[in-house]
């Protein structure tokens, strides 16, 4: 599953992987992820912290 607030970035994922993989793309922001609680086992966040105003805020963890 890929989550991004940018439709442009989600379209890049779709263009790159198309039907090569099973990637579900969802639009959303980190404050309100479009994912049900406890529905994923692992999370990888890339190029994320520079978008956060207070990256040391423990409420994000």
PDB file of N, CA and C in Angstrom:
ATOM      1  N   UNK A   1       0.840  -1.162   0.000  1.00  0.00           N
ATOM      2  CA  UNK A   1       0.000   0.000   0.000  1.00  0.00           C
ATOM      3  C   UNK A   1       0.891   1.233   0.000  1.00  0.00           C
ATOM      4  N   UNK A   2       0.518   2.203  -0.800  1.00  0.00           N
ATOM      5  CA  UNK A   2       1.243   3.469  -0.829  1.00  0.00           C
ATOM      6  C   UNK A   2       0.273   4.580  -0.468  1.00  0.00           C
ATOM      7  N   UNK A   3       0.687   5.458   0.439  1.00  0.00           N
ATOM      8  CA  UNK A   3      -0.132   6.601   0.835  1.00  0.00           C
ATOM      9  C   UNK A   3       0.678   7.856   0.595  1.00  0.00           C
ATOM     10  N   UNK A   4       0.085   8.820  -0.079  1.00  0.00           N
ATOM     11  CA  UNK A   4       0.746  10.094  -0.315  1.00  0.00           C
ATOM     12  C   UNK A   4      -0.330  11.153  -0.441  1.00  0.00           C
ATOM     13  N   UNK A   5      -0.008  12.377  -0.040  1.00  0.00           N
ATOM     14  CA  UNK A   5      -0.964  13.461  -0.194  1.00  0.00           C
ATOM     15  C   UNK A   5      -0.970  14.003  -1.612  1.00  0.00           C
ATOM     16  N   UNK A   6       0.011  13.629  -2.402  1.00  0.00           N
ATOM     17  CA  UNK A   6       0.145  14.123  -3.770  1.00  0.00           C
ATOM     18  C   UNK A   6      -0.390  13.104  -4.778  1.00  0.00           C
ATOM     19  N   UNK A   7      -1.412  13.505  -5.510  1.00  0.00           N
ATOM     20  CA  UNK A   7      -1.946  12.651  -6.575  1.00  0.00           C
ATOM     21  C   UNK A   7      -0.868  12.408  -7.629  1.00  0.00           C
ATOM     22  N   UNK A   8      -0.031  13.408  -7.854  1.00  0.00           N
ATOM     23  CA  UNK A   8       1.061  13.284  -8.826  1.00  0.00           C
ATOM     24  C   UNK A   8       2.014  12.148  -8.445  1.00  0.00           C
ATOM     25  N   UNK A   9       2.359  12.067  -7.160  1.00  0.00           N
ATOM     26  CA  UNK A   9       3.256  10.995  -6.715  1.00  0.00           C
ATOM     27  C   UNK A   9       2.584   9.628  -6.808  1.00  0.00           C
ATOM     28  N   UNK A  10       1.318   9.553  -6.450  1.00  0.00           N
ATOM     29  CA  UNK A  10       0.601   8.280  -6.563  1.00  0.00           C
ATOM     30  C   UNK A  10       0.504   7.842  -8.021  1.00  0.00           C
ATOM     31  N   UNK A  11       0.332   8.789  -8.920  1.00  0.00           N
ATOM     32  CA  UNK A  11       0.300   8.452 -10.350  1.00  0.00           C
ATOM     33  C   UNK A  11       1.655   7.945 -10.836  1.00  0.00           C
ATOM     34  N   UNK A  12       2.741   8.493 -10.286  1.00  0.00           N
ATOM     35  CA  UNK A  12       4.076   8.002 -10.644  1.00  0.00           C
ATOM     36  C   UNK A  12       4.239   6.541 -10.230  1.00  0.00           C
ATOM     37  N   UNK A  13       3.730   6.201  -9.054  1.00  0.00           N
ATOM     38  CA  UNK A  13       3.791   4.806  -8.599  1.00  0.00           C
ATOM     39  C   UNK A  13       3.002   3.921  -9.545  1.00  0.00           C
ATOM     40  N   UNK A  14       1.797   4.357  -9.888  1.00  0.00           N
ATOM     41  CA  UNK A  14       0.960   3.576 -10.807  1.00  0.00           C
ATOM     42  C   UNK A  14       1.653   3.416 -12.157  1.00  0.00           C
ATOM     43  N   UNK A  15       2.253   4.508 -12.663  1.00  0.00           N
ATOM     44  CA  UNK A  15       2.957   4.452 -13.956  1.00  0.00           C
ATOM     45  C   UNK A  15       4.149   3.513 -13.899  1.00  0.00           C
ATOM     46  N   UNK A  16       4.888   3.559 -12.798  1.00  0.00           N
ATOM     47  CA  UNK A  16       6.104   2.755 -12.683  1.00  0.00           C
ATOM     48  C   UNK A  16       5.811   1.270 -12.501  1.00  0.00           C
ATOM     49  N   UNK A  17       4.829   0.957 -11.665  1.00  0.00           N
ATOM     50  CA  UNK A  17       4.581  -0.439 -11.329  1.00  0.00           C
ATOM     51  C   UNK A  17       3.390  -1.050 -12.061  1.00  0.00           C
ATOM     52  N   UNK A  18       2.431  -0.228 -12.427  1.00  0.00           N
ATOM     53  CA  UNK A  18       1.280  -0.711 -13.175  1.00  0.00           C
ATOM     54  C   UNK A  18       0.768  -2.026 -12.647  1.00  0.00           C
ATOM     55  N   UNK A  19       0.715  -3.029 -13.511  1.00  0.00           N
ATOM     56  CA  UNK A  19       0.212  -4.336 -13.103  1.00  0.00           C
ATOM     57  C   UNK A  19       1.342  -5.285 -12.700  1.00  0.00           C
ATOM     58  N   UNK A  20       2.552  -4.745 -12.489  1.00  0.00           N
ATOM     59  CA  UNK A  20       3.706  -5.565 -12.098  1.00  0.00           C
ATOM     60  C   UNK A  20       3.648  -5.989 -10.637  1.00  0.00           C
ATOM     61  N   UNK A  21       2.894  -5.276  -9.863  1.00  0.00           N
ATOM     62  CA  UNK A  21       2.828  -5.583  -8.438  1.00  0.00           C
ATOM     63  C   UNK A  21       1.436  -5.340  -7.917  1.00  0.00           C
ATOM     64  N   UNK A  22       1.258  -5.665  -6.697  1.00  0.00           N
ATOM     65  CA  UNK A  22      -0.045  -5.495  -6.071  1.00  0.00           C
ATOM     66  C   UNK A  22       0.044  -4.330  -5.098  1.00  0.00           C
ATOM     67  N   UNK A  23       0.115  -3.104  -5.633  1.00  0.00           N
ATOM     68  CA  UNK A  23       0.258  -1.908  -4.811  1.00  0.00           C
ATOM     69  C   UNK A  23      -1.038  -1.114  -4.869  1.00  0.00           C
ATOM     70  N   UNK A  24      -1.639  -0.952  -3.721  1.00  0.00           N
ATOM     71  CA  UNK A  24      -2.852  -0.141  -3.614  1.00  0.00           C
ATOM     72  C   UNK A  24      -2.435   1.278  -3.262  1.00  0.00           C
ATOM     73  N   UNK A  25      -2.848   2.244  -4.049  1.00  0.00           N
ATOM     74  CA  UNK A  25      -2.499   3.644  -3.813  1.00  0.00           C
ATOM     75  C   UNK A  25      -3.664   4.367  -3.159  1.00  0.00           C
ATOM     76  N   UNK A  26      -3.359   5.082  -2.088  1.00  0.00           N
ATOM     77  CA  UNK A  26      -4.380   5.837  -1.365  1.00  0.00           C
ATOM     78  C   UNK A  26      -3.895   7.254  -1.122  1.00  0.00           C
ATOM     79  N   UNK A  27      -4.758   8.205  -1.328  1.00  0.00           N
ATOM     80  CA  UNK A  27      -4.451   9.592  -1.025  1.00  0.00           C
ATOM     81  C   UNK A  27      -4.732   9.882   0.432  1.00  0.00           C
ATOM     82  N   UNK A  28      -3.838  10.622   1.078  1.00  0.00           N
ATOM     83  CA  UNK A  28      -4.060  10.978   2.473  1.00  0.00           C
ATOM     84  C   UNK A  28      -2.851  11.665   3.068  1.00  0.00           C
ATOM     85  N   UNK A  29      -3.042  12.220   4.231  1.00  0.00           N
ATOM     86  CA  UNK A  29      -1.977  12.903   4.969  1.00  0.00           C
ATOM     87  C   UNK A  29      -1.634  12.103   6.212  1.00  0.00           C
ATOM     88  N   UNK A  30      -0.424  12.313   6.727  1.00  0.00           N
ATOM     89  CA  UNK A  30       0.030  11.511   7.861  1.00  0.00           C
ATOM     90  C   UNK A  30      -0.804  11.752   9.117  1.00  0.00           C
ATOM     91  N   UNK A  31      -1.413  12.928   9.240  1.00  0.00           N
ATOM     92  CA  UNK A  31      -2.210  13.213  10.430  1.00  0.00           C
ATOM     93  C   UNK A  31      -3.486  12.368  10.472  1.00  0.00           C
ATOM     94  N   UNK A  32      -3.968  11.974   9.311  1.00  0.00           N
ATOM     95  CA  UNK A  32      -5.198  11.189   9.220  1.00  0.00           C
ATOM     96  C   UNK A  32      -5.021  10.152   8.110  1.00  0.00           C
ATOM     97  N   UNK A  33      -4.198   9.153   8.378  1.00  0.00           N
ATOM     98  CA  UNK A  33      -3.930   8.130   7.366  1.00  0.00           C
ATOM     99  C   UNK A  33      -5.202   7.376   7.003  1.00  0.00           C
ATOM    100  N   UNK A  34      -5.393   7.084   5.723  1.00  0.00           N
ATOM    101  CA  UNK A  34      -6.577   6.358   5.277  1.00  0.00           C
ATOM    102  C   UNK A  34      -6.410   4.848   5.448  1.00  0.00           C
ATOM    103  N   UNK A  35      -6.043   4.455   6.667  1.00  0.00           N
ATOM    104  CA  UNK A  35      -5.765   3.053   6.974  1.00  0.00           C
ATOM    105  C   UNK A  35      -6.423   2.738   8.315  1.00  0.00           C
ATOM    106  N   UNK A  36      -7.115   1.627   8.376  1.00  0.00           N
ATOM    107  CA  UNK A  36      -7.729   1.206   9.633  1.00  0.00           C
ATOM    108  C   UNK A  36      -6.639   0.876  10.658  1.00  0.00           C
ATOM    109  N   UNK A  37      -6.892   1.173  11.903  1.00  0.00           N
ATOM    110  CA  UNK A  37      -5.954   0.869  12.971  1.00  0.00           C
ATOM    111  C   UNK A  37      -5.622  -0.614  13.035  1.00  0.00           C
ATOM    112  N   UNK A  38      -4.368  -0.911  13.288  1.00  0.00           N
ATOM    113  CA  UNK A  38      -3.854  -2.278  13.418  1.00  0.00           C
ATOM    114  C   UNK A  38      -4.091  -3.138  12.180  1.00  0.00           C
ATOM    115  N   UNK A  39      -4.140  -2.510  10.996  1.00  0.00           N
ATOM    116  CA  UNK A  39      -4.386  -3.281   9.769  1.00  0.00           C
ATOM    117  C   UNK A  39      -3.123  -3.519   8.943  1.00  0.00           C
ATOM    118  N   UNK A  40      -1.990  -2.969   9.384  1.00  0.00           N
ATOM    119  CA  UNK A  40      -0.724  -3.212   8.691  1.00  0.00           C
ATOM    120  C   UNK A  40       0.307  -3.707   9.701  1.00  0.00           C
ATOM    121  N   UNK A  41       1.259  -4.469   9.204  1.00  0.00           N
ATOM    122  CA  UNK A  41       2.295  -5.014  10.079  1.00  0.00           C
ATOM    123  C   UNK A  41       3.542  -4.136  10.135  1.00  0.00           C
ATOM    124  N   UNK A  42       3.886  -3.495   9.010  1.00  0.00           N
ATOM    125  CA  UNK A  42       5.097  -2.680   8.936  1.00  0.00           C
ATOM    126  C   UNK A  42       4.800  -1.408   8.156  1.00  0.00           C
ATOM    127  N   UNK A  43       5.536  -0.353   8.512  1.00  0.00           N
ATOM    128  CA  UNK A  43       5.392   0.933   7.829  1.00  0.00           C
ATOM    129  C   UNK A  43       6.787   1.432   7.471  1.00  0.00           C
ATOM    130  N   UNK A  44       6.913   1.949   6.262  1.00  0.00           N
ATOM    131  CA  UNK A  44       8.151   2.570   5.821  1.00  0.00           C
ATOM    132  C   UNK A  44       7.804   3.980   5.377  1.00  0.00           C
ATOM    133  N   UNK A  45       8.427   4.970   5.989  1.00  0.00           N
ATOM    134  CA  UNK A  45       8.183   6.370   5.644  1.00  0.00           C
ATOM    135  C   UNK A  45       9.459   6.937   5.031  1.00  0.00           C
ATOM    136  N   UNK A  46       9.351   7.412   3.819  1.00  0.00           N
ATOM    137  CA  UNK A  46      10.505   7.953   3.103  1.00  0.00           C
ATOM    138  C   UNK A  46      10.249   9.420   2.758  1.00  0.00           C
ATOM    139  N   UNK A  47      11.254  10.252   2.973  1.00  0.00           N
ATOM    140  CA  UNK A  47      11.157  11.680   2.662  1.00  0.00           C
ATOM    141  C   UNK A  47       9.957  12.304   3.391  1.00  0.00           C
ATOM    142  N   UNK A  48       9.852  12.015   4.654  1.00  0.00           N
ATOM    143  CA  UNK A  48       8.670  12.361   5.427  1.00  0.00           C
ATOM    144  C   UNK A  48       8.910  13.499   6.418  1.00  0.00           C
ATOM    145  N   UNK A  49       9.982  13.419   7.176  1.00  0.00           N
ATOM    146  CA  UNK A  49      10.163  14.337   8.299  1.00  0.00           C
ATOM    147  C   UNK A  49      10.320  15.794   7.899  1.00  0.00           C
ATOM    148  N   UNK A  50      10.780  16.071   6.697  1.00  0.00           N
ATOM    149  CA  UNK A  50      10.909  17.477   6.313  1.00  0.00           C
ATOM    150  C   UNK A  50       9.543  18.132   6.069  1.00  0.00           C
ATOM    151  N   UNK A  51       8.466  17.345   6.067  1.00  0.00           N
ATOM    152  CA  UNK A  51       7.110  17.877   5.943  1.00  0.00           C
ATOM    153  C   UNK A  51       6.450  18.092   7.307  1.00  0.00           C
ATOM    154  N   UNK A  52       7.103  17.668   8.380  1.00  0.00           N
ATOM    155  CA  UNK A  52       6.532  17.734   9.723  1.00  0.00           C
ATOM    156  C   UNK A  52       7.068  18.971  10.429  1.00  0.00           C
ATOM    157  N   UNK A  53       6.166  19.770  10.979  1.00  0.00           N
ATOM    158  CA  UNK A  53       6.605  21.008  11.637  1.00  0.00           C
ATOM    159  C   UNK A  53       7.350  20.758  12.937  1.00  0.00           C
ATOM    160  N   UNK A  54       7.015  19.676  13.631  1.00  0.00           N
ATOM    161  CA  UNK A  54       7.680  19.344  14.898  1.00  0.00           C
ATOM    162  C   UNK A  54       8.049  17.870  14.899  1.00  0.00           C
ATOM    163  N   UNK A  55       9.134  17.467  14.208  1.00  0.00           N
ATOM    164  CA  UNK A  55       9.454  16.055  14.065  1.00  0.00           C
ATOM    165  C   UNK A  55       9.822  15.347  15.362  1.00  0.00           C
ATOM    166  N   UNK A  56      10.069  16.077  16.423  1.00  0.00           N
ATOM    167  CA  UNK A  56      10.388  15.427  17.695  1.00  0.00           C
ATOM    168  C   UNK A  56       9.135  15.194  18.538  1.00  0.00           C
ATOM    169  N   UNK A  57       7.974  15.537  18.014  1.00  0.00           N
ATOM    170  CA  UNK A  57       6.712  15.336  18.714  1.00  0.00           C
ATOM    171  C   UNK A  57       6.451  13.849  18.872  1.00  0.00           C
ATOM    172  N   UNK A  58       6.387  13.374  20.110  1.00  0.00           N
ATOM    173  CA  UNK A  58       6.205  11.950  20.358  1.00  0.00           C
ATOM    174  C   UNK A  58       4.792  11.464  20.020  1.00  0.00           C
ATOM    175  N   UNK A  59       3.863  12.368  19.805  1.00  0.00           N
ATOM    176  CA  UNK A  59       2.510  11.970  19.411  1.00  0.00           C
ATOM    177  C   UNK A  59       2.490  11.353  18.013  1.00  0.00           C
ATOM    178  N   UNK A  60       3.534  11.560  17.230  1.00  0.00           N
ATOM    179  CA  UNK A  60       3.600  10.999  15.876  1.00  0.00           C
ATOM    180  C   UNK A  60       4.050   9.546  15.899  1.00  0.00           C
ATOM    181  N   UNK A  61       4.602   9.088  17.012  1.00  0.00           N
ATOM    182  CA  UNK A  61       5.121   7.727  17.098  1.00  0.00           C
ATOM    183  C   UNK A  61       4.095   6.772  17.630  1.00  0.00           C
TER     184      UNK A  61
END
